[in-house]
CSV table of C-alpha atoms in Angstrom, one decimal:
chain,number,residue,atom,x,y,z
Q,55,UNK,CA,0.6,-15.3,-27.9
Q,56,UNK,CA,3.7,-17.2,-29.0
Q,57,UNK,CA,4.9,-20.4,-27.2
Q,58,UNK,CA,8.0,-18.9,-25.7
Q,59,UNK,CA,5.9,-16.2,-24.0
Q,60,UNK,CA,3.5,-18.8,-22.7
Q,61,UNK,CA,6.3,-20.7,-21.1
Q,62,UNK,CA,7.6,-17.5,-19.6
Q,63,UNK,CA,4.2,-16.7,-18.1
Q,64,UNK,CA,3.9,-20.2,-16.8
Q,65,UNK,CA,7.3,-20.2,-15.1
Q,66,UNK,CA,6.8,-16.7,-13.7
Q,67,UNK,CA,3.4,-17.6,-12.2
Q,68,UNK,CA,4.7,-20.8,-10.8
Q,69,UNK,CA,7.7,-19.1,-9.1
Q,70,UNK,CA,5.4,-16.3,-7.7
Q,71,UNK,CA,2.9,-18.8,-6.4
Q,72,UNK,CA,5.6,-20.9,-4.7
Q,73,UNK,CA,7.2,-17.9,-3.1
Q,74,UNK,CA,3.9,-16.5,-1.9
Q,75,UNK,CA,2.8,-19.9,-0.5
Q,76,UNK,CA,6.1,-20.4,1.3
Q,77,UNK,CA,5.9,-16.8,2.7
Q,78,UNK,CA,2.4,-17.4,4.1
Q,79,UNK,CA,3.4,-20.7,5.6
Q,80,UNK,CA,6.4,-19.2,7.3
Q,81,UNK,CA,4.5,-16.2,8.7
Q,82,UNK,CA,1.8,-18.6,10.0
Q,83,UNK,CA,4.4,-21.0,11.5
Q,84,UNK,CA,6.2,-18.2,13.3
Q,85,UNK,CA,2.9,-16.7,14.5
Q,86,UNK,CA,1.8,-20.1,15.8
Q,87,UNK,CA,5.2,-20.7,17.5
Q,88,UNK,CA,5.0,-17.4,19.3
Q,89,UNK,CA,1.3,-17.9,20.2
Q,90,UNK,CA,1.9,-21.3,21.8
Q,91,UNK,CA,5.2,-20.3,23.4
Q,92,UNK,CA,6.8,-23.3,21.7
Q,93,UNK,CA,10.5,-22.4,21.4
Q,94,UNK,CA,11.7,-25.8,20.2
Q,95,UNK,CA,12.4,-26.2,16.5
Q,96,UNK,CA,13.2,-29.5,15.1
Q,97,UNK,CA,16.6,-30.0,13.5
Q,98,UNK,CA,17.9,-32.8,11.3
Q,99,UNK,CA,14.4,-33.7,10.0
Q,100,UNK,CA,13.8,-34.7,6.4
Q,101,UNK,CA,11.9,-37.9,6.6
Q,102,UNK,CA,9.2,-37.8,3.9
Q,103,UNK,CA,6.5,-38.7,6.4
Q,104,UNK,CA,7.4,-35.8,8.7
Q,105,UNK,CA,7.5,-33.3,5.8
Q,106,UNK,CA,4.0,-34.5,4.6
Q,107,UNK,CA,2.2,-35.3,7.8
Q,108,UNK,CA,4.2,-33.7,10.7
Q,109,UNK,CA,4.1,-35.1,14.2
Q,110,UNK,CA,1.4,-34.1,14.8
Q,111,UNK,CA,0.1,-32.7,11.6
Q,112,UNK,CA,0.4,-28.9,11.2
Q,113,UNK,CA,2.0,-28.3,14.6
Q,114,UNK,CA,3.7,-24.9,14.6
Q,115,UNK,CA,7.2,-26.0,13.6
Q,116,UNK,CA,5.7,-28.3,10.9
Q,117,UNK,CA,3.9,-25.3,9.4
Q,118,UNK,CA,7.2,-23.3,9.4
Q,119,UNK,CA,9.2,-26.1,7.8
Q,120,UNK,CA,6.4,-26.7,5.2
Q,121,UNK,CA,7.2,-23.1,4.2
Q,122,UNK,CA,10.9,-23.9,3.8
Q,123,UNK,CA,10.1,-27.0,1.8
Q,124,UNK,CA,7.7,-25.1,-0.4
Q,125,UNK,CA,10.4,-22.6,-1.1
Q,126,UNK,CA,13.0,-25.3,-1.9
Q,127,UNK,CA,10.5,-27.2,-4.1
Q,128,UNK,CA,9.7,-24.1,-6.2
Q,129,UNK,CA,12.8,-23.9,-8.5
Q,130,UNK,CA,12.7,-27.7,-8.8
Q,131,UNK,CA,9.1,-27.7,-9.9
Q,132,UNK,CA,10.0,-24.9,-12.4
Q,133,UNK,CA,12.4,-27.4,-14.1
Q,134,UNK,CA,9.7,-30.2,-14.1
Q,135,UNK,CA,7.2,-27.7,-15.6
Q,136,UNK,CA,9.6,-26.6,-18.3
Q,137,UNK,CA,10.7,-30.1,-19.1
Q,138,UNK,CA,7.1,-31.1,-19.6
Q,139,UNK,CA,6.4,-28.0,-21.7
Q,140,UNK,CA,9.4,-28.7,-24.0
Q,141,UNK,CA,8.3,-32.3,-24.3
Q,142,UNK,CA,4.9,-31.2,-25.4
Q,143,UNK,CA,6.5,-28.8,-27.9
Q,144,UNK,CA,8.8,-31.6,-29.1
Q,145,UNK,CA,11.8,-29.5,-28.3
Q,146,UNK,CA,13.7,-32.6,-27.3
Q,147,UNK,CA,17.1,-31.0,-26.7
Q,148,UNK,CA,15.8,-28.6,-24.1
Q,149,UNK,CA,13.5,-31.3,-22.6
Q,150,UNK,CA,16.6,-33.5,-22.2
Q,151,UNK,CA,18.6,-30.6,-20.7
Q,152,UNK,CA,16.0,-30.1,-18.0
Q,153,UNK,CA,15.7,-33.8,-17.2
Q,154,UNK,CA,19.5,-34.1,-17.0
Q,155,UNK,CA,19.7,-31.2,-14.6
Q,156,UNK,CA,17.0,-32.9,-12.4
Q,157,UNK,CA,18.9,-36.2,-12.5
Q,158,UNK,CA,22.2,-34.5,-11.5
Q,159,UNK,CA,20.4,-32.7,-8.6
Q,160,UNK,CA,19.0,-36.0,-7.4
Q,161,UNK,CA,22.5,-37.6,-7.5
Q,162,UNK,CA,24.0,-34.6,-5.7
Q,163,UNK,CA,21.3,-34.8,-3.0
Q,164,UNK,CA,21.8,-38.5,-2.4
Q,165,UNK,CA,25.6,-38.0,-2.2
Q,166,UNK,CA,25.1,-34.9,0.1
Q,167,UNK,CA,22.8,-36.7,2.5
Q,168,UNK,CA,24.9,-39.8,2.5
Z,184,UNK,CA,13.6,-14.7,20.0
Z,185,UNK,CA,14.4,-11.1,20.8
Z,186,UNK,CA,12.5,-8.5,18.7
Z,187,UNK,CA,15.7,-6.5,18.2
Z,188,UNK,CA,17.5,-9.6,16.8
Z,189,UNK,CA,14.6,-10.2,14.5
Z,190,UNK,CA,14.6,-6.6,13.3
Z,191,UNK,CA,18.4,-6.7,12.6
Z,192,UNK,CA,18.0,-10.0,10.7
Z,193,UNK,CA,15.2,-8.6,8.6
Z,194,UNK,CA,17.3,-5.4,7.8
Z,195,UNK,CA,20.3,-7.5,6.8
Z,196,UNK,CA,18.1,-9.8,4.7
Z,197,UNK,CA,16.3,-6.9,3.1
Z,198,UNK,CA,19.6,-5.3,2.0
Z,199,UNK,CA,21.3,-8.5,0.8
Z,200,UNK,CA,18.1,-9.7,-1.0
Z,201,UNK,CA,18.0,-6.3,-2.8
Z,202,UNK,CA,21.6,-6.4,-3.8
Z,203,UNK,CA,21.5,-10.1,-4.7
Z,204,UNK,CA,18.5,-9.5,-7.0
Z,205,UNK,CA,20.0,-6.3,-8.5
Z,206,UNK,CA,23.4,-7.9,-9.2
Z,207,UNK,CA,22.5,-11.6,-9.8
Z,208,UNK,CA,24.6,-12.7,-6.8
Z,209,UNK,CA,22.1,-14.5,-4.6
Z,210,UNK,CA,23.2,-12.4,-1.7
Z,211,UNK,CA,24.5,-15.2,0.6
Z,212,UNK,CA,28.0,-14.1,0.3
Z,213,UNK,CA,27.0,-10.7,1.7
Z,214,UNK,CA,24.6,-12.1,4.3
Z,215,UNK,CA,26.8,-14.7,6.1
Z,216,UNK,CA,29.5,-12.4,7.4
Z,217,UNK,CA,27.0,-9.7,8.5
Z,218,UNK,CA,25.0,-12.3,10.5
Z,219,UNK,CA,28.1,-13.9,12.0
Z,220,UNK,CA,30.0,-10.6,12.9
Z,221,UNK,CA,27.0,-8.3,13.7
Z,222,UNK,CA,24.5,-10.7,15.2
Z,223,UNK,CA,26.8,-13.4,16.6
Z,224,UNK,CA,25.0,-16.2,14.8
Z,225,UNK,CA,27.1,-19.4,14.6
Z,226,UNK,CA,28.5,-19.8,11.0
Z,227,UNK,CA,26.7,-23.1,10.3
Z,228,UNK,CA,23.3,-21.7,11.2
Z,229,UNK,CA,24.1,-18.4,9.2
Z,230,UNK,CA,25.0,-20.5,6.2
Z,231,UNK,CA,21.8,-22.6,6.5
Z,232,UNK,CA,19.7,-19.5,6.6
Z,233,UNK,CA,21.7,-17.9,3.8
Z,234,UNK,CA,21.3,-20.9,1.4
Z,235,UNK,CA,17.5,-20.7,1.8
Z,236,UNK,CA,17.8,-17.0,1.3
Z,237,UNK,CA,19.6,-17.6,-2.0
Z,238,UNK,CA,16.6,-19.8,-3.1
Z,239,UNK,CA,14.3,-17.0,-2.0
Z,240,UNK,CA,16.3,-14.3,-3.9
Z,241,UNK,CA,16.4,-16.5,-7.1
Z,242,UNK,CA,12.7,-17.4,-7.2
Z,243,UNK,CA,11.3,-14.0,-6.1
Z,244,UNK,CA,13.5,-12.0,-8.5
Z,245,UNK,CA,13.2,-14.6,-11.4
Z,246,UNK,CA,9.4,-14.3,-11.2
Z,247,UNK,CA,9.7,-10.6,-12.0
Z,248,UNK,CA,12.6,-10.9,-14.5
Z,249,UNK,CA,10.9,-13.7,-16.4
Z,250,UNK,CA,7.6,-11.9,-16.5
Z,251,UNK,CA,9.3,-8.8,-17.8
Z,252,UNK,CA,11.1,-10.9,-20.5
Z,253,UNK,CA,14.6,-9.8,-19.3
Z,254,UNK,CA,15.7,-13.4,-18.3
Z,255,UNK,CA,17.1,-15.5,-21.2
Z,256,UNK,CA,15.5,-18.8,-20.1
Z,257,UNK,CA,17.0,-20.9,-22.9
Z,258,UNK,CA,20.5,-19.7,-22.1
Z,259,UNK,CA,19.8,-20.2,-18.3
Z,260,UNK,CA,18.6,-23.8,-18.9
Z,261,UNK,CA,21.6,-24.6,-21.1
Z,262,UNK,CA,24.1,-23.2,-18.5
Z,263,UNK,CA,22.3,-24.9,-15.6
Z,264,UNK,CA,23.6,-28.2,-17.0
Z,265,UNK,CA,27.2,-26.9,-16.6
Z,266,UNK,CA,26.7,-25.4,-13.1
Z,267,UNK,CA,24.9,-28.5,-11.7
Z,268,UNK,CA,27.5,-30.8,-13.2
Z,269,UNK,CA,30.2,-28.6,-11.8
Z,270,UNK,CA,28.6,-28.5,-8.3
Z,271,UNK,CA,28.4,-32.3,-8.4
Z,272,UNK,CA,32.1,-32.6,-9.3
Z,273,UNK,CA,33.0,-30.0,-6.6
Z,274,UNK,CA,31.0,-31.7,-3.9
Z,275,UNK,CA,32.6,-35.1,-4.8
Z,276,UNK,CA,36.1,-33.6,-4.1
Z,277,UNK,CA,35.2,-31.5,-1.1
Z,278,UNK,CA,37.1,-33.6,1.3
Z,279,UNK,CA,40.3,-33.3,-0.6
Z,280,UNK,CA,40.2,-29.5,-1.2
Z,281,UNK,CA,42.5,-27.1,0.6
Z,282,UNK,CA,39.9,-24.5,1.5
Z,283,UNK,CA,42.3,-21.6,2.2
Z,284,UNK,CA,44.0,-22.0,-1.2
Z,285,UNK,CA,40.7,-22.4,-2.9
Z,286,UNK,CA,39.3,-19.2,-1.4
Z,287,UNK,CA,42.4,-17.3,-2.4
Z,288,UNK,CA,42.2,-18.5,-6.0
Z,289,UNK,CA,38.5,-17.8,-6.1
Z,290,UNK,CA,39.1,-14.3,-4.6
Z,291,UNK,CA,41.7,-13.6,-7.3
Z,292,UNK,CA,39.4,-14.8,-10.1
Z,293,UNK,CA,36.6,-12.4,-8.8
Z,294,UNK,CA,39.1,-9.6,-8.8
Z,295,UNK,CA,40.3,-10.6,-12.3
Z,296,UNK,CA,36.6,-10.6,-13.4
Z,297,UNK,CA,36.0,-7.1,-12.0
Z,298,UNK,CA,39.2,-5.8,-13.7
Z,299,UNK,CA,38.2,-7.3,-17.1
Z,300,UNK,CA,34.7,-5.8,-16.8
Z,301,UNK,CA,36.1,-2.4,-15.8
Z,302,UNK,CA,38.6,-2.5,-18.8
Z,303,UNK,CA,35.8,-3.3,-21.2
Z,304,UNK,CA,33.6,-0.6,-19.8
Z,305,UNK,CA,36.4,2.0,-20.0
Z,306,UNK,CA,37.1,1.1,-23.6
Z,307,UNK,CA,33.6,0.7,-25.0
Z,308,UNK,CA,31.6,3.1,-22.7
Z,309,UNK,CA,28.9,0.5,-22.9
Z,310,UNK,CA,27.6,-2.2,-20.5
Z,311,UNK,CA,28.0,-4.9,-23.2
Z,312,UNK,CA,29.4,-5.4,-26.8
Z,313,UNK,CA,26.8,-6.6,-29.3
Z,314,UNK,CA,27.9,-9.7,-31.2
Z,315,UNK,CA,26.0,-12.2,-33.3
Z,316,UNK,CA,25.1,-15.7,-32.2
Z,317,UNK,CA,27.9,-18.2,-32.7
Z,318,UNK,CA,27.1,-21.6,-34.4
Z,319,UNK,CA,26.0,-23.3,-31.1
Z,320,UNK,CA,23.9,-20.4,-30.0
Z,321,UNK,CA,22.3,-20.3,-33.5
Z,322,UNK,CA,21.6,-24.0,-33.3
Z,323,UNK,CA,20.0,-23.8,-29.8
Z,324,UNK,CA,18.3,-20.4,-30.5
Z,325,UNK,CA,20.0,-18.8,-27.5
Z,326,UNK,CA,20.0,-15.2,-28.7
Z,327,UNK,CA,17.1,-12.9,-27.6
Z,328,UNK,CA,15.8,-9.5,-27.0
Z,329,UNK,CA,14.4,-7.5,-24.1
Z,330,UNK,CA,12.7,-4.1,-23.5
Z,331,UNK,CA,15.2,-1.8,-21.8
Z,332,UNK,CA,13.0,0.5,-19.6
Z,333,UNK,CA,15.9,3.0,-18.9
Z,334,UNK,CA,16.7,3.4,-22.6
Z,335,UNK,CA,13.1,3.1,-23.7
Z,336,UNK,CA,13.9,0.7,-26.6
Z,337,UNK,CA,13.9,-3.0,-27.5
Z,338,UNK,CA,17.4,-4.4,-27.5
Z,339,UNK,CA,18.3,-7.5,-29.5
Z,340,UNK,CA,21.5,-9.5,-28.8
Z,341,UNK,CA,23.4,-12.6,-29.8
Z,342,UNK,CA,25.2,-15.1,-27.6
Z,343,UNK,CA,28.9,-15.5,-28.7
Z,344,UNK,CA,31.6,-18.0,-27.5
Z,345,UNK,CA,28.8,-20.2,-26.0
Z,346,UNK,CA,31.2,-23.1,-25.2
Z,347,UNK,CA,33.5,-20.7,-23.4
Z,348,UNK,CA,30.7,-19.6,-21.1
Z,349,UNK,CA,29.6,-23.2,-20.6
Z,350,UNK,CA,33.2,-24.0,-19.5
Z,351,UNK,CA,33.4,-21.1,-17.1
Z,352,UNK,CA,29.9,-22.0,-15.7
Z,353,UNK,CA,31.2,-25.5,-15.1
Z,354,UNK,CA,34.1,-24.1,-13.1
Z,355,UNK,CA,31.7,-21.8,-11.2
Z,356,UNK,CA,29.7,-24.9,-10.4
Z,357,UNK,CA,32.8,-26.7,-9.1
Z,358,UNK,CA,33.6,-23.7,-6.8
Z,359,UNK,CA,30.0,-23.6,-5.6
Z,360,UNK,CA,30.2,-27.3,-4.7
Z,361,UNK,CA,33.5,-26.9,-2.9
Z,362,UNK,CA,32.9,-23.7,-1.0
Z,363,UNK,CA,29.1,-23.9,-0.7
Z,364,UNK,CA,28.4,-20.6,-2.5
Z,365,UNK,CA,26.1,-19.5,-5.3
Z,366,UNK,CA,28.7,-18.6,-7.9
Z,367,UNK,CA,26.8,-15.6,-9.4
Z,368,UNK,CA,30.1,-13.6,-9.1
Z,369,UNK,CA,31.5,-15.8,-11.9
Z,370,UNK,CA,28.3,-16.4,-14.0
Z,371,UNK,CA,27.4,-12.8,-14.5
Z,372,UNK,CA,30.9,-11.8,-15.9
Z,373,UNK,CA,31.0,-15.0,-17.9
Z,374,UNK,CA,27.7,-14.2,-19.7
Z,375,UNK,CA,28.5,-10.4,-20.0
Z,376,UNK,CA,32.1,-10.5,-21.0
Z,377,UNK,CA,32.7,-13.9,-22.6
Z,378,UNK,CA,29.3,-14.3,-24.4
Z,379,UNK,CA,28.5,-10.6,-24.9
Z,380,UNK,CA,25.1,-10.7,-23.2
Z,381,UNK,CA,23.6,-7.4,-22.0
Z,382,UNK,CA,24.3,-6.7,-18.3
Z,383,UNK,CA,20.7,-6.8,-17.2
Z,384,UNK,CA,20.1,-10.1,-19.1
Z,385,UNK,CA,23.2,-11.6,-17.4
Z,386,UNK,CA,22.0,-10.5,-14.0
Z,387,UNK,CA,18.5,-11.8,-14.5
Z,388,UNK,CA,19.7,-15.1,-16.0
Z,389,UNK,CA,22.2,-15.7,-13.2
Z,390,UNK,CA,19.4,-15.2,-10.7
Z,391,UNK,CA,17.2,-17.6,-12.6
Z,392,UNK,CA,19.9,-20.3,-12.3
Z,393,UNK,CA,21.3,-19.9,-8.8
Z,394,UNK,CA,18.1,-21.1,-7.1
Z,395,UNK,CA,18.4,-24.6,-8.6
Z,396,UNK,CA,21.8,-25.6,-7.1
Z,397,UNK,CA,21.0,-23.7,-3.9
Z,398,UNK,CA,17.7,-25.7,-3.5
Z,399,UNK,CA,19.6,-29.0,-3.7
Z,400,UNK,CA,22.1,-27.7,-1.1
Z,401,UNK,CA,19.4,-26.4,1.2
Z,402,UNK,CA,17.9,-29.8,1.5
Z,403,UNK,CA,21.3,-31.2,2.6
Z,404,UNK,CA,21.7,-28.3,5.1
Z,405,UNK,CA,18.3,-29.0,6.7
Z,406,UNK,CA,19.0,-32.7,6.8
Z,407,UNK,CA,22.2,-32.0,8.7
Z,408,UNK,CA,20.4,-29.8,11.2
Z,409,UNK,CA,21.9,-26.5,10.0
Z,410,UNK,CA,18.5,-24.7,9.8
Z,411,UNK,CA,17.2,-22.9,12.9
Z,412,UNK,CA,13.6,-22.0,12.1
Z,413,UNK,CA,13.7,-18.8,14.3
Z,414,UNK,CA,16.8,-17.5,12.5
Z,415,UNK,CA,15.9,-18.7,9.0
Z,416,UNK,CA,12.3,-17.6,8.7
Z,417,UNK,CA,12.8,-13.8,9.3
Z,418,UNK,CA,15.9,-13.9,7.1
Z,419,UNK,CA,14.0,-15.6,4.2
Z,420,UNK,CA,11.0,-13.2,4.6
Z,421,UNK,CA,13.3,-10.2,4.6
Z,422,UNK,CA,15.1,-11.6,1.6
Z,423,UNK,CA,11.8,-12.1,-0.3
Z,424,UNK,CA,10.8,-8.5,0.2
Z,425,UNK,CA,14.3,-7.2,-0.7
Z,426,UNK,CA,14.5,-9.3,-3.8
Z,427,UNK,CA,11.2,-8.1,-5.2
Z,428,UNK,CA,12.4,-4.5,-4.7
Z,429,UNK,CA,15.7,-5.2,-6.3
Z,430,UNK,CA,14.2,-7.0,-9.3
Z,431,UNK,CA,11.8,-4.1,-9.9
Z,432,UNK,CA,14.7,-1.6,-9.7
Z,433,UNK,CA,17.0,-3.2,-12.2
Z,434,UNK,CA,14.9,-2.4,-15.2
Z,435,UNK,CA,14.9,1.3,-14.4
Z,436,UNK,CA,18.7,1.5,-14.1
Z,437,UNK,CA,21.2,2.2,-16.9
Z,438,UNK,CA,23.2,-0.9,-17.8
Z,439,UNK,CA,26.5,1.1,-17.4
Z,440,UNK,CA,25.5,2.1,-13.8
Z,441,UNK,CA,24.6,-1.5,-13.0
Z,442,UNK,CA,27.9,-2.7,-14.3
Z,443,UNK,CA,29.8,-0.1,-12.3
Z,444,UNK,CA,28.1,-1.2,-9.1
Z,445,UNK,CA,28.7,-4.8,-10.0
Z,446,UNK,CA,32.5,-4.2,-10.6
Z,447,UNK,CA,32.8,-2.5,-7.1
Z,448,UNK,CA,30.9,-5.3,-5.3
Z,449,UNK,CA,32.8,-8.0,-7.1
Z,450,UNK,CA,36.2,-6.3,-6.2
Z,451,UNK,CA,35.1,-6.1,-2.5
Z,452,UNK,CA,33.9,-9.8,-2.5
Z,453,UNK,CA,37.2,-10.9,-4.1
Z,454,UNK,CA,39.2,-9.0,-1.4
Z,455,UNK,CA,37.1,-10.5,1.3
Z,456,UNK,CA,37.5,-14.0,-0.1
Z,457,UNK,CA,41.3,-13.6,-0.2
Z,458,UNK,CA,41.3,-12.2,3.4
Z,459,UNK,CA,39.3,-15.2,4.5
Z,460,UNK,CA,41.6,-17.5,2.6
Z,461,UNK,CA,44.7,-16.2,4.2
Z,462,UNK,CA,43.1,-16.4,7.7
Z,463,UNK,CA,41.9,-12.8,8.5
């Protein structure tokens, strides 16, 4: 199998896995919210500690938001994966393109949150 | 949450996810007005749900298009630099922008795009015009090929006027940053008309790209509290299902038919954007 096809399969599987994981987490989160009768959903939360550990860990809304964050992380991880693959292949132009996009996104995010 | 509300949200999301995946548009621009006018969802929460739905459309459809070798990943990665740079530029000037004027200009450019696509379709009777790689596309190996299920043949294509499409994508990025929209309505015509990329490849590659800028925006939306879990989750789940169906349908359609549908939707979106710009 050629290298381009390998990268395509890697990217396709990564995207599908991310989407499936986020879907499962969202369904589980919604189910838990209904089961517990908890109707409050946090807003304005993006502290790294809350995303990773919740308050408490895996409370229904934390599970739901983990689904959202998995979804958001999926295309970003796709760029990280393809930057790595291009570095390994020594396709430096495309590795640099991917890394530049990640840096621009990081700057946009910092400005947007500001 | 009322079951009926959830059912309607799912139906709207299913439809816009399907169309978004089919046409490379992300679907947010279809979803937000439906949620606001039909379901009475406040616009900031509808926008928050829709930006996550765009990420969902992009990742779900791209997983199918990339696997089926329709997406041109190298072209997508190259143009991503232009769209993210543009989005950063746009977001930096958002406070200075006259939104109504911007929407009107954007609406006019969508209508211009649909007219140019229609004119090309009428003259050539084909969904794209095959041209060889230009010097930059040759240097970056941007040309490609894909198996067209509807025609039953492998189609090879070049990428022409690469810098022109890069420039248009940069402008699309600026508009995305200023108006908070995906910009697929500009990327698809740019790839198809300016760079002579087949319609299906343009749609698939646009979907591949839009998730990246949408993901960065989605984080900002959540941070600012514009994401209600009870509204967003059903919308994203419906979008995921619709996008899978849309991406699986595209391969079976004729490029000319896909282009006709795209032209009509682009024209409607342009008119809606102008109406919104002038205050209707």
